[in-house]
Coordinates of C-alpha atoms in Angstrom, one line a residue:
E65 CA -1.4 -66.9 -38.9
F66 CA -4.9 -67.5 -40.1
L67 CA -6.2 -63.9 -39.9
S68 CA -3.0 -62.0 -40.1
S69 CA -2.8 -58.2 -40.5
E70 CA -1.5 -58.8 -44.1
R71 CA -5.0 -59.7 -45.2
T72 CA -7.1 -57.0 -46.8
P73 CA -10.6 -56.3 -45.3
E74 CA -12.1 -57.6 -48.6
E75 CA -10.3 -60.9 -48.2
A76 CA -11.5 -61.2 -44.6
K77 CA -15.1 -60.4 -45.7
N78 CA -14.9 -63.1 -48.3
L79 CA -13.5 -65.5 -45.8
F80 CA -16.4 -64.9 -43.4
A81 CA -18.9 -65.3 -46.2
M82 CA -17.4 -68.7 -47.1
L83 CA -17.4 -69.7 -43.4
K84 CA -21.1 -68.7 -43.2
T85 CA -21.9 -70.9 -46.2
V86 CA -19.9 -73.8 -44.7
C87 CA -21.6 -73.5 -41.3
I88 CA -25.0 -73.6 -42.9
G89 CA -24.0 -76.5 -45.0
V90 CA -22.7 -78.4 -42.0
W91 CA -25.9 -77.7 -40.0
V92 CA -28.2 -78.9 -42.9
Y93 CA -26.0 -82.0 -43.3
F94 CA -26.2 -83.0 -39.6
L95 CA -30.0 -82.5 -39.7
L96 CA -30.4 -84.7 -42.8
D97 CA -27.8 -87.3 -41.5
G98 CA -29.7 -87.5 -38.2
M99 CA -32.9 -88.4 -40.1
T100 CA -30.9 -91.0 -42.0
W101 CA -29.7 -92.7 -38.8
V102 CA -33.2 -92.8 -37.3
S103 CA -34.2 -95.1 -40.1
A104 CA -30.9 -96.9 -40.1
G105 CA -31.2 -97.5 -36.4
V106 CA -34.6 -99.2 -36.8
L107 CA -33.3 -101.3 -39.6
T108 CA -30.2 -102.3 -37.6
A109 CA -32.3 -103.2 -34.6
A110 CA -34.5 -105.3 -36.8
G111 CA -31.5 -107.2 -38.1
D112 CA -31.3 -105.6 -41.6
T113 CA -27.6 -104.9 -41.1
S114 CA -26.5 -106.0 -44.5
F115 CA -28.7 -103.4 -46.2
V116 CA -27.3 -100.7 -43.9
M117 CA -23.7 -101.8 -44.6
L118 CA -24.3 -102.0 -48.4
M119 CA -26.1 -98.7 -48.6
N120 CA -23.5 -96.9 -46.6
G121 CA -20.7 -98.2 -48.8
V122 CA -22.4 -97.8 -52.2
G123 CA -24.0 -94.5 -51.2
A124 CA -20.8 -92.9 -50.0
W125 CA -19.1 -93.7 -53.3
C126 CA -21.9 -92.9 -55.6
F127 CA -23.3 -89.8 -53.9
A128 CA -20.3 -88.3 -52.1
I129 CA -16.8 -89.4 -53.1
L130 CA -17.1 -89.6 -56.9
P131 CA -19.2 -86.4 -57.2
M132 CA -16.7 -84.5 -54.9
Y133 CA -13.8 -85.8 -56.9
Y134 CA -15.4 -84.6 -60.1
W135 CA -16.4 -81.2 -58.6
I136 CA -13.0 -80.4 -56.9
V137 CA -10.4 -82.2 -59.0
I138 CA -11.8 -82.1 -62.5
N139 CA -14.2 -79.1 -62.4
H140 CA -12.0 -77.0 -60.0
G141 CA -15.1 -76.2 -57.8
S142 CA -14.9 -74.1 -54.7
P143 CA -14.3 -75.9 -51.4
E144 CA -17.3 -74.4 -49.6
S145 CA -19.6 -75.7 -52.3
V146 CA -18.6 -79.2 -51.4
W147 CA -21.3 -79.0 -48.7
I148 CA -23.9 -79.0 -51.5
I149 CA -22.6 -82.4 -52.5
F150 CA -22.5 -83.6 -48.8
N151 CA -26.1 -82.5 -48.5
F152 CA -27.0 -84.3 -51.7
Y153 CA -25.4 -87.4 -50.3
A154 CA -27.3 -87.0 -47.0
V155 CA -30.6 -86.6 -48.9
M156 CA -30.0 -89.6 -51.1
N157 CA -29.0 -91.7 -48.1
A158 CA -32.1 -90.6 -46.1
L159 CA -34.3 -91.4 -49.1
F160 CA -32.9 -94.9 -49.6
F161 CA -33.1 -95.8 -45.9
Y162 CA -36.6 -94.3 -45.6
Y163 CA -37.6 -96.3 -48.7
R164 CA -36.2 -99.5 -47.2
F165 CA -38.0 -98.7 -43.9
K166 CA -41.4 -98.1 -45.7
S167 CA -41.0 -101.3 -47.8
N168 CA -41.4 -103.4 -44.7
K169 CA -39.0 -106.0 -46.0
W170 CA -37.1 -105.7 -42.7
R171 CA -40.2 -106.8 -40.7
H172 CA -39.9 -110.3 -42.1
L173 CA -36.3 -110.9 -40.9
D174 CA -36.0 -113.5 -38.2
I175 CA -33.3 -112.3 -35.8
T176 CA -34.1 -114.9 -33.2
M177 CA -33.1 -117.8 -35.5
D178 CA -30.6 -120.2 -33.9
A179 CA -27.1 -119.7 -35.4
T180 CA -26.2 -123.4 -35.3

């Protein structure tokens, strides 16, 4: 059982402190990720889908998967602190998408061009 009677009050207190940290991390992540997808939605609608695809793939590996592997497997970091890495990933993703949006390169794409 998750919260069995065998747990000490100190363990339960620590568990709830970790849960609070995780909940705040998740909340911040969804806020940042939402801002990312506003920019990504504009880029996708304008036909800049290759940038969105490439940035999501490269960004996930560079800013989330590899840092989490290092933190958890090599450095033996705490699981709740992974949300710091997730939030770093969300910030980097938002910055790259916002930079692409502000560069106006996507405005010059011709999405009405005949495919033949």
